[in-house]
JSON list of C-alpha atoms in Angstrom, two decimals:
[
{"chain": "A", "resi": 1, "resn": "UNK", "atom": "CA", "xyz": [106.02, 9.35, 276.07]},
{"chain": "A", "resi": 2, "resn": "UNK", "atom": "CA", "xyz": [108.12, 12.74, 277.22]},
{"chain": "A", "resi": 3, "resn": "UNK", "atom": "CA", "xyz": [109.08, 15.65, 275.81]},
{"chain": "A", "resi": 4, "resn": "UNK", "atom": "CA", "xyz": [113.08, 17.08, 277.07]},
{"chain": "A", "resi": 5, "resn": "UNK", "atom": "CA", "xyz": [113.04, 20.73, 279.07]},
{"chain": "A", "resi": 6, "resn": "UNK", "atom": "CA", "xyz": [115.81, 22.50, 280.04]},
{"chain": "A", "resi": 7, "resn": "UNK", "atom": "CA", "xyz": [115.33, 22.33, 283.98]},
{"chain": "A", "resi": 8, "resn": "UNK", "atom": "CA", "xyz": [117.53, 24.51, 286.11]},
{"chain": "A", "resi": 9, "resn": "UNK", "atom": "CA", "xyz": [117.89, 22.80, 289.76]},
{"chain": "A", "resi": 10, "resn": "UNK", "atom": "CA", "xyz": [120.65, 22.13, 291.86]},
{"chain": "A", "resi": 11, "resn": "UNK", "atom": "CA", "xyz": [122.43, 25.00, 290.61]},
{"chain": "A", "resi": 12, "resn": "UNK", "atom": "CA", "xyz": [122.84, 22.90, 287.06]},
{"chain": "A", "resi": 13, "resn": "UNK", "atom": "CA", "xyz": [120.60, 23.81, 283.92]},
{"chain": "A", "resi": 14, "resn": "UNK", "atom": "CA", "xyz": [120.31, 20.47, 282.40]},
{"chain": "A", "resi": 15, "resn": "UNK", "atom": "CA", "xyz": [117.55, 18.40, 279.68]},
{"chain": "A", "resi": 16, "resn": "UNK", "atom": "CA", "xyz": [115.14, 16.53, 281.48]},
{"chain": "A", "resi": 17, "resn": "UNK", "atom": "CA", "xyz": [112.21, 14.39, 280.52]},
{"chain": "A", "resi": 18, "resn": "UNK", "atom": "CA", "xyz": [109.00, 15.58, 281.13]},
{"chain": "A", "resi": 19, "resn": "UNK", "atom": "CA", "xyz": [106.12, 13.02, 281.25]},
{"chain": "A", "resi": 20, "resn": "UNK", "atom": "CA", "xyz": [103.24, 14.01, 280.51]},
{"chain": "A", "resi": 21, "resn": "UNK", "atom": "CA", "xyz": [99.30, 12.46, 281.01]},
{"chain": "A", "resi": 22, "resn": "UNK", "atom": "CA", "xyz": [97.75, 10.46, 278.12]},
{"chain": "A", "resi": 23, "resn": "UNK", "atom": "CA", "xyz": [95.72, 13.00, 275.46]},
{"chain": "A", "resi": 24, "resn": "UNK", "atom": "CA", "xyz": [97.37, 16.07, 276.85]},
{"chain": "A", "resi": 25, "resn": "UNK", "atom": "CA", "xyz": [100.58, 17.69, 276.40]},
{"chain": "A", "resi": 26, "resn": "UNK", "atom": "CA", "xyz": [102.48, 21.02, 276.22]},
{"chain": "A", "resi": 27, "resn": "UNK", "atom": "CA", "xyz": [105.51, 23.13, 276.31]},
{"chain": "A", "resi": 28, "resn": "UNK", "atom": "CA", "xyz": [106.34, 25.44, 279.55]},
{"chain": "A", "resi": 29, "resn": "UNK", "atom": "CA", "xyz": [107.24, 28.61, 279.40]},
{"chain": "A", "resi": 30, "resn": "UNK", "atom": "CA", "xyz": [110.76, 29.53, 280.21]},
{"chain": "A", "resi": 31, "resn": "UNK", "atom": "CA", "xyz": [110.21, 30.60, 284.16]},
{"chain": "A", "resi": 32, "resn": "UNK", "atom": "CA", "xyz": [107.83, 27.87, 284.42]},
{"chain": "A", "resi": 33, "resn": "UNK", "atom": "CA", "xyz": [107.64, 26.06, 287.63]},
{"chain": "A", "resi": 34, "resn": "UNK", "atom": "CA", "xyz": [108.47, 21.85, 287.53]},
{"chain": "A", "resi": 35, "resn": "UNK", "atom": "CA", "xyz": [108.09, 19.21, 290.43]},
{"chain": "A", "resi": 36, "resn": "UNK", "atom": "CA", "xyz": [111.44, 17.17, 289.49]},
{"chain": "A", "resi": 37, "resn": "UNK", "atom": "CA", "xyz": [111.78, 13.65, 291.03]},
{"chain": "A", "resi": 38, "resn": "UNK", "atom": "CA", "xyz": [114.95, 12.31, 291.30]},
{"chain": "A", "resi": 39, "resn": "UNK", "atom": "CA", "xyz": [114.81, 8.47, 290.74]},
{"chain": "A", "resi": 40, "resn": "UNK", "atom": "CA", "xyz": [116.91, 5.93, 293.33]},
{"chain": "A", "resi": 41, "resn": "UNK", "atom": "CA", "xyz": [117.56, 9.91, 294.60]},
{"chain": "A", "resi": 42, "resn": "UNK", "atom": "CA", "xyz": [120.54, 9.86, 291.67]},
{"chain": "A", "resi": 43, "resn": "UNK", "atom": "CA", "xyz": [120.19, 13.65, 290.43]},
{"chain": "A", "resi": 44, "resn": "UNK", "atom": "CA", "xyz": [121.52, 12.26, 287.25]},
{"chain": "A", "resi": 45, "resn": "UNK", "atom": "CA", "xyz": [118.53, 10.34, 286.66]},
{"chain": "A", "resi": 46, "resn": "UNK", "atom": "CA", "xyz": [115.74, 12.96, 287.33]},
{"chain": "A", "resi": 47, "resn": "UNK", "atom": "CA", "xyz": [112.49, 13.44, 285.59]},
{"chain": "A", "resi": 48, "resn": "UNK", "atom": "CA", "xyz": [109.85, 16.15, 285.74]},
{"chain": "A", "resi": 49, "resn": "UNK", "atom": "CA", "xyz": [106.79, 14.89, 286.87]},
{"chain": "A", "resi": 50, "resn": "UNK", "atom": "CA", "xyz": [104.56, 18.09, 286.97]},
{"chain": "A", "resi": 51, "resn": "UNK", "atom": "CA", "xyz": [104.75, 21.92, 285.19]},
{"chain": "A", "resi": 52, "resn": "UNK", "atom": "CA", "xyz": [102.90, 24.36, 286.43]},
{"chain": "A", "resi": 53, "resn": "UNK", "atom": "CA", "xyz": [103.33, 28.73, 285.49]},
{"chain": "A", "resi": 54, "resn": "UNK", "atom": "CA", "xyz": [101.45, 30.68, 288.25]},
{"chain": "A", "resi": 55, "resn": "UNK", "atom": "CA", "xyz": [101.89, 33.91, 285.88]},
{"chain": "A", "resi": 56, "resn": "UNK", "atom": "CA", "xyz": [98.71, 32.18, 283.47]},
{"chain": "A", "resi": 57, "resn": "UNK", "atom": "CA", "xyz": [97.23, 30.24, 285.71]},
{"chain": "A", "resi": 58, "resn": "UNK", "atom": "CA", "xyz": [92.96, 30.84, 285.91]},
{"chain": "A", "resi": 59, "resn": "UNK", "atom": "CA", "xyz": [92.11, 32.65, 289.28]},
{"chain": "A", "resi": 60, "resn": "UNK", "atom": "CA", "xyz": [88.48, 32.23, 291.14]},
{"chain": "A", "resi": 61, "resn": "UNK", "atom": "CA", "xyz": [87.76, 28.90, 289.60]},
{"chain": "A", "resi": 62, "resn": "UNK", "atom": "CA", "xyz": [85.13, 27.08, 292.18]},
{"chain": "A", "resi": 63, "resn": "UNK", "atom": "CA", "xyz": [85.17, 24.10, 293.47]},
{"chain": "A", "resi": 64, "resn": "UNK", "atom": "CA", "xyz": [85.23, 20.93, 291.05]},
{"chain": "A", "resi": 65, "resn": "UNK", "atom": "CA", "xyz": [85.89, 23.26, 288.51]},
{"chain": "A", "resi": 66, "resn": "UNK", "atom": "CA", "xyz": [88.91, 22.17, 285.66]},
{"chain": "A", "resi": 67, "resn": "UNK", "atom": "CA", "xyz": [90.36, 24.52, 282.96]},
{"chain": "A", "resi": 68, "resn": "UNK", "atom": "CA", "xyz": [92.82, 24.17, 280.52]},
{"chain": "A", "resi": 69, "resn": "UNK", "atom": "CA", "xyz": [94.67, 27.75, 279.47]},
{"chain": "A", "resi": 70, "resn": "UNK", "atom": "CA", "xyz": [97.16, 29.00, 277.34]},
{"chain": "A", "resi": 71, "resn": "UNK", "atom": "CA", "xyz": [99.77, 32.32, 278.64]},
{"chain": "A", "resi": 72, "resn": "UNK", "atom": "CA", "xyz": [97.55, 34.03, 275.48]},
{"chain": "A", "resi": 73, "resn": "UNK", "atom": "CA", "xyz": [93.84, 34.14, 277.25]},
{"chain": "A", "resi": 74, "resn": "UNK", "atom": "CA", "xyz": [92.79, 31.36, 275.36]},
{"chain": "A", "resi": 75, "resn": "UNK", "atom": "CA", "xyz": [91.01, 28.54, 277.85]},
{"chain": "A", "resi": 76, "resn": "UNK", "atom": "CA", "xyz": [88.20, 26.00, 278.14]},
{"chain": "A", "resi": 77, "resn": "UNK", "atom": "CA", "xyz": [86.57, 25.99, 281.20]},
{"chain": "A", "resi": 78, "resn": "UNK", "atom": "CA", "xyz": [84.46, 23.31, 282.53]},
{"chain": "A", "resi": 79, "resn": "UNK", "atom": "CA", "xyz": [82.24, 25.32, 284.88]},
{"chain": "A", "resi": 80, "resn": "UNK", "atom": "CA", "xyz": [79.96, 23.93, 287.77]},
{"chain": "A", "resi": 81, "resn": "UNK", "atom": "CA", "xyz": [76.17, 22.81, 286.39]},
{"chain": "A", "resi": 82, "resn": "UNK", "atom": "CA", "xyz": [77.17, 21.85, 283.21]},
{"chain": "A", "resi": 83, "resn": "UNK", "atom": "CA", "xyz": [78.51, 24.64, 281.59]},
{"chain": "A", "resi": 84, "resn": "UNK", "atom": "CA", "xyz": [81.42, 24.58, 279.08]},
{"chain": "A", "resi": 85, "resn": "UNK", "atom": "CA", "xyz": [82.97, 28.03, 278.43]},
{"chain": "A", "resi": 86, "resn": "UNK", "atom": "CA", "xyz": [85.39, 28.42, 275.47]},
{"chain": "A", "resi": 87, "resn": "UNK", "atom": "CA", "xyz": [87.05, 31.88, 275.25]},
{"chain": "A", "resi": 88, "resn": "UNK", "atom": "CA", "xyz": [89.39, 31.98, 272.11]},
{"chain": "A", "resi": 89, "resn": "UNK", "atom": "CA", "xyz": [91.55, 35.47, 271.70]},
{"chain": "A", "resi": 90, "resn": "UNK", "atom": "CA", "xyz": [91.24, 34.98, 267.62]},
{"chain": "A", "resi": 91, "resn": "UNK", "atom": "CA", "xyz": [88.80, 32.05, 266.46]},
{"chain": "A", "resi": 92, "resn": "UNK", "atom": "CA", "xyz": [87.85, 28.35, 267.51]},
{"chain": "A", "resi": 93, "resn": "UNK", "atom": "CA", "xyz": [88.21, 26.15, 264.61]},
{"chain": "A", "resi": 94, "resn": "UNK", "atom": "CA", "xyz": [86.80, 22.68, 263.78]},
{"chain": "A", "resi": 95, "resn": "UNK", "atom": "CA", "xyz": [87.80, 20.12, 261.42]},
{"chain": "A", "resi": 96, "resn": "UNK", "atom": "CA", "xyz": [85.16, 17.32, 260.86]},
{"chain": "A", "resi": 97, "resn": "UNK", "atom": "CA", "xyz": [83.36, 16.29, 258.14]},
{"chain": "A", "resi": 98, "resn": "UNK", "atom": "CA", "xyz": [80.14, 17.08, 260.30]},
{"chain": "A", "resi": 99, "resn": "UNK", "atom": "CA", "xyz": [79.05, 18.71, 262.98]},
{"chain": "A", "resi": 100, "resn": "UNK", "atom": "CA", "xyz": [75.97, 17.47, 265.07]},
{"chain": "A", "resi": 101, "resn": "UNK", "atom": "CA", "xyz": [74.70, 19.60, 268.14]},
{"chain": "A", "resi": 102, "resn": "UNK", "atom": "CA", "xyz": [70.79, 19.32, 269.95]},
{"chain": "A", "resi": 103, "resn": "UNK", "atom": "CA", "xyz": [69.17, 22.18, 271.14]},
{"chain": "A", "resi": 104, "resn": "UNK", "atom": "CA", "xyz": [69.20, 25.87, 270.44]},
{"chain": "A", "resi": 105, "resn": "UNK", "atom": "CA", "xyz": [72.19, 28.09, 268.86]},
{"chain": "A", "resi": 106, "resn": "UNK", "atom": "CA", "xyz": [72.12, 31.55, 269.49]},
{"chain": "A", "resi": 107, "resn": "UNK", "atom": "CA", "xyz": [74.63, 33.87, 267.51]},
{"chain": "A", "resi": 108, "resn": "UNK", "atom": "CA", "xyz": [75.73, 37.25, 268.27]},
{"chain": "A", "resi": 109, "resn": "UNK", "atom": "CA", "xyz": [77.01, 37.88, 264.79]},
{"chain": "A", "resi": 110, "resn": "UNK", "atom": "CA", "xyz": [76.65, 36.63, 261.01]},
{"chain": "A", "resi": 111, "resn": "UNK", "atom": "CA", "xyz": [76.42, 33.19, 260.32]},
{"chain": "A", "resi": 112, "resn": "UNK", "atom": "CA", "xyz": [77.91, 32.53, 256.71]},
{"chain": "A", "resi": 113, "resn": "UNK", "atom": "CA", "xyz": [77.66, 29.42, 254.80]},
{"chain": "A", "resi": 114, "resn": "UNK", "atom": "CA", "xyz": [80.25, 28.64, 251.58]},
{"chain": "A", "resi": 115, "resn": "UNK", "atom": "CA", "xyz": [77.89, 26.55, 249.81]},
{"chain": "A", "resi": 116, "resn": "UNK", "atom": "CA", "xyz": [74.28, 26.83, 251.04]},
{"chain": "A", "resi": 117, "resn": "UNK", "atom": "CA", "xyz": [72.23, 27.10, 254.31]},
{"chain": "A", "resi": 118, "resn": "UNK", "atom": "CA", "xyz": [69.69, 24.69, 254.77]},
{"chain": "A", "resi": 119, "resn": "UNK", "atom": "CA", "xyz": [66.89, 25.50, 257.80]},
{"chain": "A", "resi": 120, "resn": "UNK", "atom": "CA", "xyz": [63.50, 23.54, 258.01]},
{"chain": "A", "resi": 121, "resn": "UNK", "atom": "CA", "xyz": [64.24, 21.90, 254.71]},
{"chain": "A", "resi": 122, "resn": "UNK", "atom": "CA", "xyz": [64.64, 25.02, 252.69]},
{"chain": "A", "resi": 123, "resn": "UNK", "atom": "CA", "xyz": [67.80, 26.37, 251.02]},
{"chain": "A", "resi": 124, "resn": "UNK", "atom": "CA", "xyz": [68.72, 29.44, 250.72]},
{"chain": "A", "resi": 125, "resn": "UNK", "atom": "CA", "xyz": [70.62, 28.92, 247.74]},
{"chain": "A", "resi": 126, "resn": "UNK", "atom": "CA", "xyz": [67.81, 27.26, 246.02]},
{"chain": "A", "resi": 127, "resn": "UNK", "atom": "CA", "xyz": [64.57, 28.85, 247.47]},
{"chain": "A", "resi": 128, "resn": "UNK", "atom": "CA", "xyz": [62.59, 30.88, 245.66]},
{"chain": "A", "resi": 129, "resn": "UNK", "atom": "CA", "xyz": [58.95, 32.13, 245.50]},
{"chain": "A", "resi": 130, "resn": "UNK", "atom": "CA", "xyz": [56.74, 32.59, 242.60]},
{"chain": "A", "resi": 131, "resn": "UNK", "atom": "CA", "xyz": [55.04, 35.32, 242.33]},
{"chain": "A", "resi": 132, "resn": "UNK", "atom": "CA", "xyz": [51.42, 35.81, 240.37]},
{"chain": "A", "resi": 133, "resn": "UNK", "atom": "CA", "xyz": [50.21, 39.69, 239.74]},
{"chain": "A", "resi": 134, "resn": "UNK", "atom": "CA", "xyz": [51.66, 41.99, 237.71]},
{"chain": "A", "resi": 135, "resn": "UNK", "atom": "CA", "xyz": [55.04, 43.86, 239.24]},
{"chain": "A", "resi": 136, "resn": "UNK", "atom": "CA", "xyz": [56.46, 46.96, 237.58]},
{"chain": "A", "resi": 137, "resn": "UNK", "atom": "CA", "xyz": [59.21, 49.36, 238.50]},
{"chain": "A", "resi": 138, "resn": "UNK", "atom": "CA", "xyz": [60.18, 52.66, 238.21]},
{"chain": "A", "resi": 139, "resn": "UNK", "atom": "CA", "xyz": [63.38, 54.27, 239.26]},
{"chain": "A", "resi": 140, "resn": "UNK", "atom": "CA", "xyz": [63.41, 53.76, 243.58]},
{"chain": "A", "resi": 141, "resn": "UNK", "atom": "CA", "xyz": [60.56, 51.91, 243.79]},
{"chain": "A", "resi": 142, "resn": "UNK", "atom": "CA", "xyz": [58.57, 48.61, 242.92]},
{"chain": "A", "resi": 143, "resn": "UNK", "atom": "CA", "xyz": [54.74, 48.05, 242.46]},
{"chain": "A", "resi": 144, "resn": "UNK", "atom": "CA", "xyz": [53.03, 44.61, 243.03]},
{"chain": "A", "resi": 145, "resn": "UNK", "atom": "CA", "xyz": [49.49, 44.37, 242.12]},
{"chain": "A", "resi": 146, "resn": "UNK", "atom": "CA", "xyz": [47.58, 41.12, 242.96]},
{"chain": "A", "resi": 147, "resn": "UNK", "atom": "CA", "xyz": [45.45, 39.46, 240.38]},
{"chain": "A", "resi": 148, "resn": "UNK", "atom": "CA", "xyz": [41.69, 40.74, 240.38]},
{"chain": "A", "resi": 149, "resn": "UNK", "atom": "CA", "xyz": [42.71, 44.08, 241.80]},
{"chain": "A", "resi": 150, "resn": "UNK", "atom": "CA", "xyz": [42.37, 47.01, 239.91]},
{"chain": "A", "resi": 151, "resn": "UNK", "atom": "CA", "xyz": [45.74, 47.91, 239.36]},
{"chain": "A", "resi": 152, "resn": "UNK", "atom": "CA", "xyz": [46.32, 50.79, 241.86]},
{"chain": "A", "resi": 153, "resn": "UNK", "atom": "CA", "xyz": [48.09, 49.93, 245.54]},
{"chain": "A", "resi": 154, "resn": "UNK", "atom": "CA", "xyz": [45.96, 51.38, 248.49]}
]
């Protein structure tokens, strides 16, 4: 499938298709750059084959390296040794009945659950602890005293 741009070559600004590879697609940027192919060499029956807009594009990727970026910051990078960066300017949001990951997460913020959060079996929601002694509280502060003590917190 294509999506139309308005190319300017030849001195003409004209609608052309743009073909795009399977699973990915966007929308240049007016001053994008486009490799335009004119088919049978009939400039009336030219597609764009390729957009690219230097102005966004990711410097100081290595080698093997592929990234796909917006002109906002946003990109995935798929980094040498198996690394997948993600940088998002706002959030990244997923849509899936599940989620399923192995290995560790590490957060560097608060992790917030709508309904419950489970961990090692236990809910947080749901968890509690019973307690046997004898607690009583005054104003700004609480006293716990085990069973068989005397009564008096050393």
């Amino acid at each position: 499938m294509f999506e139309w741009v308005t190319v300017s070559h030849f001195g003409i600004e004209c609608f052309k298709k743009q073909f795009q590879q399977y699973g990915f697609t966007s929308v240049p940027q007016a001053g994008a750059e486009c490799v335009v192919v004119c088919v049978d060499g009939r400039r009336e029956h030219a597609i764009v084959i390729a957009t690219e807009d230097r102005r966004y594009r990711i410097r100081n990727l290595e080698n093997g390296e592929v990234a796909i970026y917006t002109d906002q910051g946003d990109k995935i990078v798929l980094k040498r040794g198996g690394t997948i960066a993600v940088t998002a300017s706002t959030k990244v949001e997923i849509t899936s009945p599940s989620v399923t990951m192995s290995g560790n997460l590490t957060v560097d913020g608060t992790i917030t659950g709508t309904t419950d959060v489970v961990g090692g079996g236990k809910s947080l929601k749901n968890h509690t602890h019973s307690v046997s002694g004898t607690v009583s509280s005054a104003p700004g502060s609480v006293t716990f005293v085990p069973p068989g003590t005397t009564g008096s917190p050393t």
